[in-house]
Tab-separated table of C-alpha atoms in Angstrom:
chain	number	residue	atom	x	y	z
W	875	MET	CA	8.285	25.449	8.739
W	876	GLY	CA	11.793	25.429	8.387
W	877	ARG	CA	13.600	23.620	5.457
W	878	GLY	CA	15.329	20.901	7.868
W	879	ALA	CA	11.284	20.320	8.944
W	880	ALA	CA	10.003	19.941	5.586
W	881	SER	CA	12.700	17.720	4.472
W	882	GLY	CA	11.791	15.474	7.689
W	883	ALA	CA	8.254	16.066	6.771
W	884	ALA	CA	9.342	14.802	2.797
W	885	THR	CA	10.865	11.306	4.097
W	886	ARG	CA	8.279	10.783	6.158
W	887	ALA	CA	5.712	11.177	3.347
W	888	LEU	CA	7.994	9.046	1.200
W	889	LEU	CA	8.546	6.014	3.172
W	890	HIS	CA	5.303	6.235	3.959
W	891	GLU	CA	4.405	5.851	0.210
W	892	HIS	CA	7.073	3.450	-0.447
W	893	THR	CA	5.430	1.219	2.326
W	894	ARG	CA	2.283	1.353	0.633
W	895	THR	CA	4.010	0.353	-2.745
W	896	VAL	CA	5.597	-2.701	-0.950
W	897	ALA	CA	2.987	-3.668	0.621
W	898	GLU	CA	0.493	-3.261	-2.584
W	899	GLN	CA	3.674	-4.988	-4.804
W	900	ALA	CA	3.590	-8.033	-2.252
W	901	ASP	CA	-0.619	-8.500	-2.232
W	902	ARG	CA	-0.196	-8.677	-5.972
W	903	HIS	CA	2.819	-11.070	-5.849
W	904	ALA	CA	0.883	-13.728	-3.443
W	905	VAL	CA	-2.146	-13.571	-6.181
W	906	THR	CA	0.047	-14.127	-8.651
W	907	LEU	CA	2.251	-17.279	-7.246
W	908	GLU	CA	-1.289	-18.655	-5.674
W	909	SER	CA	-2.677	-18.337	-8.817
W	910	ILE	CA	0.416	-20.156	-10.808
W	911	LEU	CA	0.186	-22.541	-7.619
W	912	ALA	CA	-3.152	-23.576	-8.613
W	913	ILE	CA	-2.523	-24.027	-12.267
W	914	LEU	CA	0.212	-26.713	-11.621
W	915	ARG	CA	-1.964	-28.886	-9.101
W	916	SER	CA	-4.838	-28.697	-11.026
W	917	PRO	CA	-5.573	-32.237	-12.266
W	918	ARG	CA	-7.293	-30.678	-15.045
W	919	LEU	CA	-4.227	-29.507	-16.804
W	920	ASP	CA	-1.594	-32.194	-18.328
W	921	HIS	CA	1.930	-31.486	-17.721
W	922	ARG	CA	2.264	-28.985	-21.461
W	923	THR	CA	-0.503	-27.252	-20.991
W	924	ALA	CA	-0.132	-26.244	-17.116
W	925	ARG	CA	3.347	-24.579	-17.897
W	926	THR	CA	2.099	-22.763	-21.201
W	927	ARG	CA	-0.702	-21.339	-18.565
W	928	ALA	CA	1.516	-20.618	-15.910
W	929	VAL	CA	3.846	-18.546	-18.422
W	930	ASP	CA	0.809	-16.782	-19.270
W	931	VAL	CA	-0.295	-15.646	-15.922
W	932	ALA	CA	3.085	-14.705	-15.193
W	933	ALA	CA	3.866	-12.644	-18.526
W	934	ALA	CA	0.316	-11.282	-17.622
W	935	ALA	CA	1.476	-10.287	-14.149
W	936	LEU	CA	4.681	-8.216	-15.693
W	937	VAL	CA	2.340	-6.403	-18.377
W	938	SER	CA	0.626	-5.548	-15.543
W	939	LEU	CA	2.767	-4.045	-13.143
W	940	ARG	CA	4.347	-2.072	-15.785
W	941	ALA	CA	0.997	-0.852	-16.623
W	942	ASP	CA	0.089	0.442	-13.610
W	943	SER	CA	2.971	2.360	-12.535
W	944	ASP	CA	2.117	4.092	-16.378
W	945	ALA	CA	-1.497	4.586	-15.232
W	946	GLN	CA	-0.037	6.278	-11.679
W	947	ARG	CA	1.894	8.592	-13.354
W	948	GLN	CA	-0.846	9.884	-16.160
W	949	SER	CA	-3.534	9.920	-13.909
W	950	LEU	CA	-4.703	10.545	-9.762
W	951	LEU	CA	-8.083	9.102	-10.492
W	952	GLU	CA	-9.289	6.124	-11.498
W	953	PRO	CA	-12.880	4.769	-12.174
W	954	VAL	CA	-15.206	3.209	-10.244
W	955	THR	CA	-16.195	0.663	-12.881
W	956	GLY	CA	-12.208	0.042	-14.228
W	957	ALA	CA	-11.095	-0.489	-10.801
W	958	PHE	CA	-13.368	-3.524	-10.134
W	959	GLU	CA	-12.755	-4.943	-13.660
W	960	ARG	CA	-8.527	-4.517	-12.408
W	961	LEU	CA	-9.923	-6.737	-9.263
W	962	GLN	CA	-11.175	-9.403	-11.380
W	963	ASN	CA	-7.956	-9.994	-13.775
W	964	ASP	CA	-5.906	-9.900	-10.884
W	965	LEU	CA	-7.792	-12.992	-8.995
W	966	ARG	CA	-9.213	-14.693	-12.608
W	967	PRO	CA	-6.270	-16.842	-12.766
W	968	LEU	CA	-6.894	-18.137	-9.032
W	969	ILE	CA	-10.682	-18.156	-9.282
W	970	ARG	CA	-10.030	-20.612	-12.565
W	971	TYR	CA	-7.763	-22.823	-11.322
W	972	GLY	CA	-8.485	-23.171	-7.615
W	973	ASP	CA	-11.243	-24.286	-5.483
W	974	LEU	CA	-12.919	-20.867	-4.042
W	975	GLN	CA	-16.123	-19.786	-5.950
W	976	VAL	CA	-16.224	-16.453	-6.287
W	977	GLN	CA	-19.231	-14.198	-7.591
W	978	PHE	CA	-18.295	-10.521	-8.279
W	979	VAL	CA	-21.095	-7.948	-8.024
W	980	ALA	CA	-20.141	-5.141	-10.084
W	981	PRO	CA	-20.846	-1.457	-9.150
W	982	PRO	CA	-22.578	0.905	-11.110
W	983	ALA	CA	-20.981	2.577	-13.986
W	984	THR	CA	-22.093	5.740	-12.814
W	985	GLY	CA	-20.216	5.516	-9.161
W	986	ARG	CA	-17.950	8.368	-8.894
W	987	ALA	CA	-14.298	7.956	-9.763
W	988	LEU	CA	-11.658	6.271	-6.934
W	989	PRO	CA	-8.818	8.462	-5.921
W	990	GLY	CA	-5.842	6.212	-6.787
W	991	GLU	CA	-5.274	5.191	-2.840
W	992	VAL	CA	-8.546	4.352	-2.298
W	993	ALA	CA	-8.340	1.545	-5.024
W	994	GLN	CA	-5.680	0.287	-4.318
W	995	ALA	CA	-6.702	-0.335	-1.242
W	996	ALA	CA	-9.762	-1.301	-1.703
W	997	ARG	CA	-8.036	-4.188	-4.162
W	998	ALA	CA	-5.322	-5.072	-1.510
W	999	ILE	CA	-8.154	-5.137	1.238
W	1000	VAL	CA	-9.854	-8.292	-1.467
W	1001	ARG	CA	-7.257	-9.872	-2.546
W	1002	ILE	CA	-5.962	-10.295	1.160
W	1003	ALA	CA	-9.287	-11.357	1.628
W	1004	VAL	CA	-9.879	-14.120	-0.756
W	1005	LEU	CA	-6.001	-15.739	-0.043
W	1006	ALA	CA	-7.360	-15.933	3.804
W	1007	LEU	CA	-10.267	-17.638	2.679
W	1008	THR	CA	-7.999	-19.720	0.440
W	1009	ASP	CA	-5.515	-20.911	3.183
W	1010	ARG	CA	-8.645	-21.070	5.544
W	1011	GLU	CA	-10.499	-24.028	3.171
W	1012	ASP	CA	-13.583	-23.991	5.710
W	1013	ALA	CA	-15.247	-21.829	2.970
W	1014	GLN	CA	-16.150	-23.043	-0.940
W	1015	ARG	CA	-17.501	-19.680	-2.149
W	1016	VAL	CA	-17.487	-15.747	-1.598
W	1017	ARG	CA	-19.645	-12.664	-3.047
W	1018	ILE	CA	-17.563	-9.655	-3.724
W	1019	GLN	CA	-19.968	-6.798	-3.931
W	1020	TRP	CA	-18.175	-3.065	-4.768
W	1021	ASN	CA	-21.177	0.148	-4.152
W	1022	CYS	CA	-20.225	3.956	-4.028
W	1023	ASP	CA	-22.602	5.986	-2.471
W	1024	GLY	CA	-21.030	9.372	-3.420
W	1025	LEU	CA	-18.804	9.440	-0.503
W	1026	ASN	CA	-17.257	6.244	-0.107
W	1027	LEU	CA	-16.992	2.945	-1.112
W	1028	LEU	CA	-18.624	0.508	0.123
W	1029	ILE	CA	-16.996	-2.955	0.015
W	1030	ASP	CA	-19.319	-6.048	0.908
W	1031	ILE	CA	-17.743	-9.370	1.130
W	1032	HIS	CA	-20.065	-12.813	2.049
W	1033	ASP	CA	-18.202	-16.497	2.743
W	1034	ASP	CA	-19.762	-19.295	3.388
W	1035	GLY	CA	-17.249	-20.685	6.209
W	1036	ASP	CA	-17.375	-22.019	9.552
W	1037	GLY	CA	-18.595	-18.237	10.507
W	1038	GLU	CA	-16.083	-17.992	13.148
W	1039	LEU	CA	-14.177	-15.095	11.393
W	1040	ASP	CA	-14.402	-11.831	14.153
W	1041	VAL	CA	-12.347	-8.330	13.215
W	1042	HIS	CA	-9.923	-9.794	15.985
W	1043	ASP	CA	-8.709	-12.461	13.776
W	1044	ASP	CA	-4.686	-13.028	12.529
W	1045	SER	CA	-5.834	-13.400	9.167
W	1046	LEU	CA	-7.813	-9.809	9.038
W	1047	ARG	CA	-4.832	-7.622	10.377
W	1048	PRO	CA	-3.507	-6.339	6.755
W	1049	ILE	CA	-7.038	-5.693	6.062
W	1050	ALA	CA	-8.216	-3.527	9.421
W	1051	GLU	CA	-4.491	-1.587	8.787
W	1052	ARG	CA	-5.253	-0.629	5.670
W	1053	VAL	CA	-8.753	0.630	6.227
W	1054	LYS	CA	-7.621	2.756	9.108
W	1055	ALA	CA	-5.293	4.240	7.103
W	1056	LEU	CA	-7.445	5.876	4.772
W	1057	ASP	CA	-10.132	6.190	7.883
W	1058	GLY	CA	-12.769	3.866	7.152
W	1059	ARG	CA	-14.704	1.764	9.332
W	1060	LEU	CA	-14.492	-2.184	9.273
W	1061	ASP	CA	-17.573	-4.318	10.517
W	1062	ILE	CA	-17.984	-8.091	10.626
W	1063	GLU	CA	-21.109	-10.420	11.534
W	1064	SER	CA	-20.418	-13.709	11.673
W	1065	THR	CA	-22.955	-16.974	12.345
W	1066	SER	CA	-21.438	-20.014	13.496
W	1067	GLY	CA	-22.022	-22.824	10.706
W	1068	TRP	CA	-23.101	-20.047	8.600
W	1069	GLY	CA	-20.809	-18.105	7.005
W	1070	SER	CA	-19.437	-14.277	7.576
W	1071	HIS	CA	-19.671	-11.092	6.394
W	1072	THR	CA	-17.144	-8.577	5.790
W	1073	SER	CA	-18.646	-5.110	5.370
W	1074	ILE	CA	-15.793	-1.813	4.256
W	1075	ARG	CA	-16.667	1.417	4.226
W	1076	LEU	CA	-13.469	3.741	2.304
W	1077	PRO	CA	-14.117	7.299	2.236
W	1078	LEU	CA	-13.315	9.155	-0.651
W	1079	ASP	CA	-12.336	12.101	0.581
W	1080	PRO	CA	-10.417	12.563	3.516
W	1081	PRO	CA	-11.408	14.776	6.314
W	1082	GLY	CA	-10.441	18.426	6.932
W	1083	GLY	CA	-7.212	18.922	8.269
W	1084	ARG	CA	-5.782	14.815	7.660
W	1085	ASN	CA	-3.444	15.595	4.661
W	1086	GLU	CA	-0.595	16.812	7.382
W	1087	ARG	CA	1.815	16.222	3.884
W	1088	GLU	CA	0.210	18.770	2.154
W	1089	PRO	CA	2.584	20.439	-0.316
W	1090	ALA	CA	0.694	23.442	-1.623
W	1091	VAL	CA	1.119	26.057	1.919
W	1092	GLY	CA	2.855	29.020	0.920
W	1093	LEU	CA	3.067	28.838	-2.236
W	1094	THR	CA	2.142	31.264	-5.578
W	1095	SER	CA	-0.614	30.674	-7.617
W	1096	ARG	CA	1.462	30.045	-10.009
W	1097	GLU	CA	3.062	27.739	-8.196
W	1098	ARG	CA	0.202	25.254	-7.908
W	1099	ASP	CA	-0.655	25.363	-11.290
W	1100	VAL	CA	3.312	24.161	-12.528
W	1101	LEU	CA	2.566	21.641	-9.342
W	1102	HIS	CA	-0.750	20.760	-10.862
W	1103	LEU	CA	0.489	19.548	-14.230
W	1104	VAL	CA	3.438	18.526	-12.839
W	1105	ALA	CA	1.416	16.002	-10.645
W	1106	ALA	CA	-0.311	14.998	-13.665
W	1107	GLY	CA	2.298	13.327	-15.582
W	1108	HIS	CA	3.017	16.946	-17.811
W	1109	ARG	CA	6.528	17.464	-19.087
W	1110	ASN	CA	8.211	20.693	-18.908
W	1111	ALA	CA	7.160	20.961	-22.632
W	1112	ASP	CA	3.571	20.716	-22.235
W	1113	ILE	CA	3.303	23.077	-18.741
W	1114	ALA	CA	4.740	25.339	-20.737
W	1115	ALA	CA	2.399	25.584	-23.784
W	1116	GLU	CA	-0.893	25.133	-21.245
W	1117	LEU	CA	0.747	28.094	-19.126
W	1118	ALA	CA	1.746	30.008	-21.856
W	1119	ILE	CA	5.153	30.898	-20.280
W	1120	SER	CA	8.652	29.796	-21.219
W	1121	PRO	CA	10.255	26.119	-20.351
W	1122	ASN	CA	13.040	28.396	-18.236
W	1123	THR	CA	9.938	29.754	-16.348
W	1124	VAL	CA	8.573	26.135	-16.035
W	1125	LYS	CA	12.052	24.787	-14.863
W	1126	PHE	CA	12.200	28.551	-12.015
W	1127	HIS	CA	9.206	27.406	-10.701
W	1128	ILE	CA	10.160	23.834	-10.173
W	1129	ALA	CA	13.184	24.730	-8.573
W	1130	ASN	CA	11.262	26.798	-5.957
W	1131	LEU	CA	8.574	23.681	-5.497
W	1132	LEU	CA	11.285	21.351	-4.781
W	1133	ARG	CA	12.523	23.218	-1.675
W	1134	LYS	CA	9.330	24.699	-0.605
W	1135	VAL	CA	8.810	20.987	0.242
W	1136	GLY	CA	12.124	19.895	0.415
W	1137	ALA	CA	11.713	17.679	-2.224
W	1138	ARG	CA	15.338	16.523	-3.832
W	1139	THR	CA	13.674	15.206	-7.346
W	1140	ARG	CA	10.721	15.332	-9.551
W	1141	SER	CA	9.077	11.995	-8.212
W	1142	GLU	CA	9.745	13.594	-4.410
W	1143	LEU	CA	7.306	16.131	-5.431
W	1144	ILE	CA	4.317	13.927	-7.411
W	1145	ALA	CA	4.853	11.528	-4.525
W	1146	LEU	CA	4.118	14.536	-1.337
W	1147	THR	CA	1.314	15.547	-4.021
W	1148	ARG	CA	-0.410	12.126	-4.443
C-alpha cells in the first residue's frame, strides 16, 4: 500500500471514528436533556428543588463525559457489569422523574469483558430504545436485560406498548445501523395490544478480515510492541522502561509507525489501532 492510499485509509478511519463518537455523545446528551425536562416538569418537586436537581444532573453528565474520555485513553476493554452499571446511571434521572417504569436485569459478573466499541454501542442502543418509548407514550413498563454467552453480548428489551413495533420502524433505524456496523443481529417480536420484544446480538470478536484498517501489517516485532503500549495510553518514558529501550528509540519507533499507517499524530495512531 502506497503512502497516499494509507493516508486515505487513515482519513476514512478517522471520519468513521468521529461519526461514531458524535452519535454516542448525541445519545448521551439526549438522555440528559430528557432527564432535565422530566425533573422540571415533575409535579412532585417544587421550583427550587427541581432547579437544584436539574443542575445536579447536568453536572453529573459533564463529569461522566470527562470520565469516559479518560477511560477510553486507559483501556480498550470494559467489564460487562461496569458497562451495564454506566447505562443505569445514564438513565436513572429520566427513570426517576419520567413516566416510564424501567426494570434492569444485570448480566452475570463472570461475563466476558466487552470491547469498547461494543460497550458504547450497547449503551447507545438501549438509550435510543428508552427515548423512543418515552416519545411514543404507548408503553408504561420496559424490561432491559443483558447477558453474555462468551461470543456475543445479548440485549433483550421487553415493553408493554401497543405491540405494533417492527424492524422497519423509523425509531429503530439508529439501532439497526449500530447493530449492522458490528455485524450483529436484530430481531423483533410484537403482539398487538401486548407489547414488543426486541432481541439484539452483538459479536464480541470481529469476523476474520473485517477490519480493513488494521495498522499492524508490515510492522516489525518491536514496532508492534510499541504500538500496543501506545494504544494502551502509556507515555514514552513508560514504554521505554517496559521494553528496556531508550526514550529516543521509542520516539524513533513511533515516527515509523506514524509513517507506515499514514497517521499524522499520536491521537490518530491510537484511533486507528482501536
